[in-house]
Coordinates of C-alpha atoms and ligand atoms in Angstrom, one line a residue:
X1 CA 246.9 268.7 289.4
X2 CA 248.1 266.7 286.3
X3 CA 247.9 268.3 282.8
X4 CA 244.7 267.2 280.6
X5 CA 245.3 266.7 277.3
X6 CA 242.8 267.4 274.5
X7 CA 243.4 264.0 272.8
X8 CA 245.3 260.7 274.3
X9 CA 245.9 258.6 271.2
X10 CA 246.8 254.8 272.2
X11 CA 248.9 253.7 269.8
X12 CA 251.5 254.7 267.7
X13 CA 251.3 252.6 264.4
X14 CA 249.4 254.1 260.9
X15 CA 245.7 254.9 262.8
X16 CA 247.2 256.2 266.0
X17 CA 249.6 258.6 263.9
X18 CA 247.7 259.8 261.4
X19 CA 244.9 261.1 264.8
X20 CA 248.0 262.7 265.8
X21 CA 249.1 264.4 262.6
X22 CA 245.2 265.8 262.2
X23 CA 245.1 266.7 265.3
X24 CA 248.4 268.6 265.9
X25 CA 247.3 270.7 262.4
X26 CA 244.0 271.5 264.1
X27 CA 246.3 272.8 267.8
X28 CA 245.1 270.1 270.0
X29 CA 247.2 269.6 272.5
X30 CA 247.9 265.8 272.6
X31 CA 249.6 262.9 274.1
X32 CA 250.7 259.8 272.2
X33 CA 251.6 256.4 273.6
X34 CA 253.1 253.5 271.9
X35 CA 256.5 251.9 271.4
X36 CA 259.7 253.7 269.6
X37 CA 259.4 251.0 266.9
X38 CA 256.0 252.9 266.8
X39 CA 254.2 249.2 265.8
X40 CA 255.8 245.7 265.0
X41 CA 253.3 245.1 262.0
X42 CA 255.0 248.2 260.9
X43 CA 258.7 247.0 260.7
X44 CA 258.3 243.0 260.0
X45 CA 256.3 243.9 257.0
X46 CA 259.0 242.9 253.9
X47 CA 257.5 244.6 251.0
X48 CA 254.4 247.1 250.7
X49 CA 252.4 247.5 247.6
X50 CA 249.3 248.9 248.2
X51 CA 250.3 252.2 250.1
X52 CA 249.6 255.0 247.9
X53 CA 252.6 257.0 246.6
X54 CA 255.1 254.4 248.0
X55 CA 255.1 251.5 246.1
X56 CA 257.1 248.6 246.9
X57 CA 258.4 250.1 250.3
X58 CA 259.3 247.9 252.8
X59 CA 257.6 247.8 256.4
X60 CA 261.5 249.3 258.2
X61 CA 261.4 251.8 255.6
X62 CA 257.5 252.6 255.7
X63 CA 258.8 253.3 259.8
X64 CA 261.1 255.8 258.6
X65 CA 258.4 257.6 256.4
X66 CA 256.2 257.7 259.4
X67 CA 258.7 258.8 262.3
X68 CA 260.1 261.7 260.3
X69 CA 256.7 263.3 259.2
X70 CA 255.6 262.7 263.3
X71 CA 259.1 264.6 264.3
X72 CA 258.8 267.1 261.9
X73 CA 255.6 268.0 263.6
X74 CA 257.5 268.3 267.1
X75 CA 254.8 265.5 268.1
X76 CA 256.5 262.9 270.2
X77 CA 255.7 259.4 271.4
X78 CA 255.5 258.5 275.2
X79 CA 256.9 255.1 275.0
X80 CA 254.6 253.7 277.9
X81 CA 252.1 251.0 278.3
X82 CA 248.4 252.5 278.9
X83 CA 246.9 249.5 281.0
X84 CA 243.1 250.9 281.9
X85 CA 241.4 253.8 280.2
X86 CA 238.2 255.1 282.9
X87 CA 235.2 257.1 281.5
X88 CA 235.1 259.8 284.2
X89 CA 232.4 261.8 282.9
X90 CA 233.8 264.9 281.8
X91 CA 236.9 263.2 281.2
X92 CA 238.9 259.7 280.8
X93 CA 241.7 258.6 282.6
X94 CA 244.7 256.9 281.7
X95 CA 246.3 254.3 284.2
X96 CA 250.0 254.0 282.9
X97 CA 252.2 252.2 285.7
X98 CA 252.2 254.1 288.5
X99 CA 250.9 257.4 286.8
X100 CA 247.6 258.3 286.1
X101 CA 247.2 261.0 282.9
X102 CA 243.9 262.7 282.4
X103 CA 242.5 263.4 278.6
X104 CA 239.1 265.0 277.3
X105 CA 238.8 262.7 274.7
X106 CA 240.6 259.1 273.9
X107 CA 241.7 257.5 270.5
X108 CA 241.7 254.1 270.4
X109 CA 244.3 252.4 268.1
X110 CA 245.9 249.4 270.1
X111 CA 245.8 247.1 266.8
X112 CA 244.6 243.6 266.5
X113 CA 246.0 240.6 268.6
X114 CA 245.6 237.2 266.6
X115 CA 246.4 235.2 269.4
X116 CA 244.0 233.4 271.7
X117 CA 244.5 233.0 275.3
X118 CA 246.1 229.8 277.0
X119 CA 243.7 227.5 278.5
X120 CA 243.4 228.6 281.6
X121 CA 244.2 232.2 281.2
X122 CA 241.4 233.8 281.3
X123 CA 240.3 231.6 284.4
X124 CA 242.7 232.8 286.6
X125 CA 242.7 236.4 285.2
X126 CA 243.1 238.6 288.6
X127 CA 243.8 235.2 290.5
X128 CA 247.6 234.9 289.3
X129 CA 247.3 236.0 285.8
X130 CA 247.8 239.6 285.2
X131 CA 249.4 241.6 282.0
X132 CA 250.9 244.2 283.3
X133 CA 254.3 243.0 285.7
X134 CA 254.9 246.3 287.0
X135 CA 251.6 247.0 288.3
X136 CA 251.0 243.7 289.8
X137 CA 254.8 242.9 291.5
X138 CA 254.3 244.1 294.8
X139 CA 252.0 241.4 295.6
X140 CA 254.0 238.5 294.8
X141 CA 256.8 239.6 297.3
X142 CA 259.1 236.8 298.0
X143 CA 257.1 234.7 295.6
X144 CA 257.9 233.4 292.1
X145 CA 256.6 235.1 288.8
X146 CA 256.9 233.9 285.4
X147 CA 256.5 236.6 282.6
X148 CA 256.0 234.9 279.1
X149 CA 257.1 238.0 277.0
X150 CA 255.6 238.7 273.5
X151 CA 258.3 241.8 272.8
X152 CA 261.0 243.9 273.8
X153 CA 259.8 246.0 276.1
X154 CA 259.0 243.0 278.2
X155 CA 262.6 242.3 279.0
X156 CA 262.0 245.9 280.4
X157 CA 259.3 245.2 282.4
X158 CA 261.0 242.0 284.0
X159 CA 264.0 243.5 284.5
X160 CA 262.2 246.0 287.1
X161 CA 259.9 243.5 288.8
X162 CA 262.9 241.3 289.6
X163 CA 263.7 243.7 292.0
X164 CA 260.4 242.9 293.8
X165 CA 259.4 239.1 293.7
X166 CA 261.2 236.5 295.0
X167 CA 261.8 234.9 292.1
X168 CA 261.5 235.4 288.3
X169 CA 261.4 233.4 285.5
X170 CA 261.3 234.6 281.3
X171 CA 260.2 232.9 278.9
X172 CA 260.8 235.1 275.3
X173 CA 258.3 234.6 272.8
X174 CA 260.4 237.1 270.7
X175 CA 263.5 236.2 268.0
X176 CA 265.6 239.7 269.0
X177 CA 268.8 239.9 271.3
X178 CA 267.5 241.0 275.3
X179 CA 269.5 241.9 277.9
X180 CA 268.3 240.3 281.8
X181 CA 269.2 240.8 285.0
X182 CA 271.3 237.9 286.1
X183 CA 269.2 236.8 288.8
X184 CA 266.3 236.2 286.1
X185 CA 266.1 232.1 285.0
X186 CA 265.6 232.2 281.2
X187 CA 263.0 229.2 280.0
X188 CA 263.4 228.4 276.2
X189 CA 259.9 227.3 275.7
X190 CA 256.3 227.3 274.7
X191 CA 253.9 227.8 277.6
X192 CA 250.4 225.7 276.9
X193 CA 248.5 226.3 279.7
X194 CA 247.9 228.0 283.3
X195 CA 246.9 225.6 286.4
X196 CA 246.0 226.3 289.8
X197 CA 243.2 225.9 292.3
X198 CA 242.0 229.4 293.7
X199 CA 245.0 230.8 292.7
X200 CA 247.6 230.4 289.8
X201 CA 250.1 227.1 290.6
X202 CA 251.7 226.5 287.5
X203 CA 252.6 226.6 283.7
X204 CA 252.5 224.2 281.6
X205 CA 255.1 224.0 278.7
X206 CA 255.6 222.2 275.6
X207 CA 258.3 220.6 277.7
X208 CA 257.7 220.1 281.1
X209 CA 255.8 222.8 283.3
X210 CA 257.0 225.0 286.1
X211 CA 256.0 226.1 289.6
X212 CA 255.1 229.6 290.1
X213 CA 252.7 232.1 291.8
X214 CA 252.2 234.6 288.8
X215 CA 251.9 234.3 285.4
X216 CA 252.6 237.4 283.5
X217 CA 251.9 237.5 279.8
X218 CA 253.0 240.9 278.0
X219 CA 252.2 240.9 274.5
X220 CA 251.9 244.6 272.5
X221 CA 247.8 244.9 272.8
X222 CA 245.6 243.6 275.4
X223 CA 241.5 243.2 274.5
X224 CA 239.9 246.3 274.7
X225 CA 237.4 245.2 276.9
X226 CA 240.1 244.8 279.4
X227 CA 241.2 248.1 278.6
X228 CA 238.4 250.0 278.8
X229 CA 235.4 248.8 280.9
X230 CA 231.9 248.9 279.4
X231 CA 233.4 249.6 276.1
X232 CA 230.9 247.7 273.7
X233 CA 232.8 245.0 271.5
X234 CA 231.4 243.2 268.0
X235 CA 233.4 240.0 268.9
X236 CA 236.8 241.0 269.0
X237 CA 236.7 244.7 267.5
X238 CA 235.0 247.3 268.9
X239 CA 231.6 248.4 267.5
X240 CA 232.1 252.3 266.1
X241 CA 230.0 254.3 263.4
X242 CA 231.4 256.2 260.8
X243 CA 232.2 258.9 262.9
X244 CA 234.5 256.1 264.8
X245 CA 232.9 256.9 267.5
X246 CA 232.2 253.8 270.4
X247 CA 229.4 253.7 272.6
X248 CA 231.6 255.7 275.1
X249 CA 231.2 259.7 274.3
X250 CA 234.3 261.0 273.8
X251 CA 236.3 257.8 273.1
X252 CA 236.9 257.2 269.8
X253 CA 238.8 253.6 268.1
X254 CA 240.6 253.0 264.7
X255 CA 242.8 251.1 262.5
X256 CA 242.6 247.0 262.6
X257 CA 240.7 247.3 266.1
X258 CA 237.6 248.4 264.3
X259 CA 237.9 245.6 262.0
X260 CA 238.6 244.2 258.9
X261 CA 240.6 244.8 256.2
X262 CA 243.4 245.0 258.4
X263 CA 245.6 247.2 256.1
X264 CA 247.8 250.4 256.5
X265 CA 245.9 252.4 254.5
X266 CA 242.4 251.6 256.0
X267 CA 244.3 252.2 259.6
X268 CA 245.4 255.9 258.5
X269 CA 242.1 256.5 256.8
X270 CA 240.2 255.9 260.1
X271 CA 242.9 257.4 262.4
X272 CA 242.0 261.2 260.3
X273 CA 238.6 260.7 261.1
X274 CA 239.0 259.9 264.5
X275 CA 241.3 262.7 264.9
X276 CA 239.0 265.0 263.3
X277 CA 235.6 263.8 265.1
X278 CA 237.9 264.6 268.3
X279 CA 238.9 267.8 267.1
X280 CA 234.8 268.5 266.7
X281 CA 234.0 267.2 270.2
X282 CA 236.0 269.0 271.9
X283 CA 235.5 272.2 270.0
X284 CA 231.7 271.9 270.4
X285 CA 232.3 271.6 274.0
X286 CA 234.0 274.4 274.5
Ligands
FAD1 P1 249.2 248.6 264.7 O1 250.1 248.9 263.6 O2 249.0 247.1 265.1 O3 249.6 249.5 265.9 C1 249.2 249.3 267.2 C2 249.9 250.2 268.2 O4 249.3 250.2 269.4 C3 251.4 249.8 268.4 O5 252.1 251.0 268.4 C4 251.4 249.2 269.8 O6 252.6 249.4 270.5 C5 250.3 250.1 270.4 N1 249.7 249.6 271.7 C6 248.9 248.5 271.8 N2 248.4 248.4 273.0 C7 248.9 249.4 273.7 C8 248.8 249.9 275.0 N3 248.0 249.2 275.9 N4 249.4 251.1 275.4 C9 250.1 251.8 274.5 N5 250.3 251.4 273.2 C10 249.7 250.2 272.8 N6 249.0 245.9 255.5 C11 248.9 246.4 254.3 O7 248.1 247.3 254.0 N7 249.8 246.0 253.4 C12 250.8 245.1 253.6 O8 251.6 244.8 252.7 C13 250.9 244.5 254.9 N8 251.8 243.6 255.2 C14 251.9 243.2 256.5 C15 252.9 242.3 256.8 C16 253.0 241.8 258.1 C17 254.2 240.8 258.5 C18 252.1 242.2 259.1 C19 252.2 241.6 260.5 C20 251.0 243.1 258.8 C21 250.9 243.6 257.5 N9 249.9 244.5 257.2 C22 249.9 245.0 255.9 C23 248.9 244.8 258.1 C24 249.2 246.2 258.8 O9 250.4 246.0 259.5 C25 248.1 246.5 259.8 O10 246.8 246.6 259.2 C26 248.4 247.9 260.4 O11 249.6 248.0 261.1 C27 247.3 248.3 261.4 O12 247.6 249.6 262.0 P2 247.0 250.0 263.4 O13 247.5 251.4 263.6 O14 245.6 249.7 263.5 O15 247.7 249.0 264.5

C-alpha cells in the first residue's frame, strides 16, 4: 500500500511554499509538487518592491530566498506534474503519470493561467486534445502527435512520448535552450486553432497548418476544474472562504488561484492559512 501523506501541496511557488513551511513546523508529514525553478512568475519577475523585508529584490534572487529557507527545512520538491486530484472520501488521490499518491488533505496552489484556449480546444478535449503527453501516448501508437509546449519540462515530456507515437512534432512556445530527440520535427510557430471531425485532424498555425492525430498542449497550470472534478469555480478561480477552504472538505486552494490581487505576498499570506486550516483538519480528525 502507497504512503498517505498528511498534506499534498500542488505547487511550489510563494502559496504552495509557505503551506509547506507551516506545515513542516506543525510535523505534518507532507508532499510537495511543482517544478525545480519552483514557479516561472517567480524567476521572470525583474525587480520586486512590495515584498516585505526585501526591497528591490529581483524575481531569480526572490527564488534563492525561497529554495534555501524550504531546504533548510529538509522539505523537498517532487518535480512532477499532478494531472487529476479525486475526493475519495476519507482521502484524495493524486494521479501523477503513471503513479497514483494518496493524501488526507490537498492544498491547492497551481497559480493563474492568463491564456485562453485555441478555438477548437476545448471541443476536442478527450477527442485528440489532451494535456498531459505521457498519459495519453499509448493511444496514438504509430500515429502523429503534436505537443505545443509552454515550458521546459515539456521538452521532457516529448522526449518520452517519442518513444511511443509514430510521429512527433514540437512546437516551443518557450525563449530557453531544449534539447530533442532527433527524431522529433521542430515547428517554429504559433498554433491558432484545432480542426477535426470526431476526432482531432489538424493545427492550424500562423503559417500554414499541419496534419496530426493529437494535439498536446503543456503549459505550467491546467484549470482546476479539470483538475479536480466537482471542485466549485467563481469564473476562473476557485470559490474558498477565509478559511481557504473549497467546497471539497479537506481540499484547500491559495495564492493567485483564489483570485485577485495576484501578488507574492497575498500568495504566501493565503498559503499559511491553508497550511494551518490543514494542520486543524487533520488534527481534529484524529
Ligand atoms: P505561482 O507562483 O504561479 O506558482 C504556481 C506553481 O504551481 C508553480 O510551481 C507551478 O509549477 C505549479 N503547478 C501548476 N500546475 C501544477 C500541476 N498540475 N502539478 C504540479 N505543479 C503545478 N507579484 C508581486 O507581488 N510583485 C511583483 O513585483 C510581481 N512581479 C511579477 C512579474 C512578472 C513578470 C510576473 C509574471 C508576475 C509578477 N508578480 C508579482 C505576480 C506573482 O508572480 C504571482 O502573484 C505569484 O507568483 C503567485 O504565486 P502562486 O504561489 O499563487 O502561484
Amino acid at each position: 500500500m502507497s504512503e498517505r501523506y498528511d498534506i499534498a501541496i500542488v505547487g511550489s511557488g510563494p502559496a504552495g511554499l509557505s503551506a509547506a513551511i507551516n506545515a513542516k513546523i506543525r510535523n505534518k508529514n507532507i508532499i510537495v509538487f511543482g517544478s525545480k525553478d519552483l514557479s516561472s512568475k517567480i524567476v521572470k519577475a525583474p525587480k520586486i518592491n512590495n515584498y516585505l523585508g526585501l526591497p528591490g529584490v529581483t524575481g531569480e534572487q526572490l527564488k534563492e530566498h525561497f529554495k534555501k529557507h524550504v531546504e533548510d527545512m529538509e522539505i523537498e520538491i517532487t518535480t512532477e506534474r499532478v494531472n487529476n486530484i479525486y475526493a475519495m472520501g476519507d482521502y484524495f488521490a493524486l494521479m501523477v503519470n503513471d503513479k497514483t499518491y494518496e493524501a488526507t488533505t490537498v492544498i491547492l496552489t497551481t497559480g493563474i493561467e492568463f491564456s485562453k484556449p485555441l478555438p477548437g480546444e476545448m471541443e476536442f478535449l478527450g477527442r485528440g486534445v489532451g494535456y498531459c503527453a505521457t498519459c495519453d501516448a499509448p493511444l496514438y501508437k504509430g500515429k502523429v502527435a503534436t505537443v505545443v509546449g509552454y515550458n521546459k519540462e515539456s521538452v521532457e515530456e516529448t522526449n518520452f512520448i517519442s518513444e511511443i507515437v509514430g510521429k512527433v512534432n514540437f512546437i516551443p512556445m518557450f525563449k530557453d535552450e531544449y534539447s530533442l530527440n532527433p527524431n522529433i520535427e521542430v515547428i517554429k510557430s504559433i498554433p491558432k486553432e484545432v480542426l477535426g471531425t470526431d476526432k482531432v485532424n489538424k493545427l492550424v498555425l500562423k503559417d500554414g497548418e499541419v496534419s496530426t492525430d493529437a494535439v498536446f498542449i503543456l503549459k505550467d497550470s491546467i484549470s482546476p476544474g479539470q483538475l479536480v472534478p466537482g471542485l466549485e469555480m467563481d469564473e476562473m478561480h476557485i470559490k474558498v472562504n477565509r478559511k481557504m477552504e473549497t467546497n471539497l472538505p479537506g481540499l484547500y486552494a491559495a495564492g493567485d488561484i483564489t483570485g485577485k490581487p495576484y501578488q507574492y505576498i497575498k500568495a504566501a499570506g493565503e498559503g499559511q492559512m491553508a497550511g494551518l486550516n490543514a494542520v486543524s483538519y487533520i488534527d481534529n480528525k484524529n
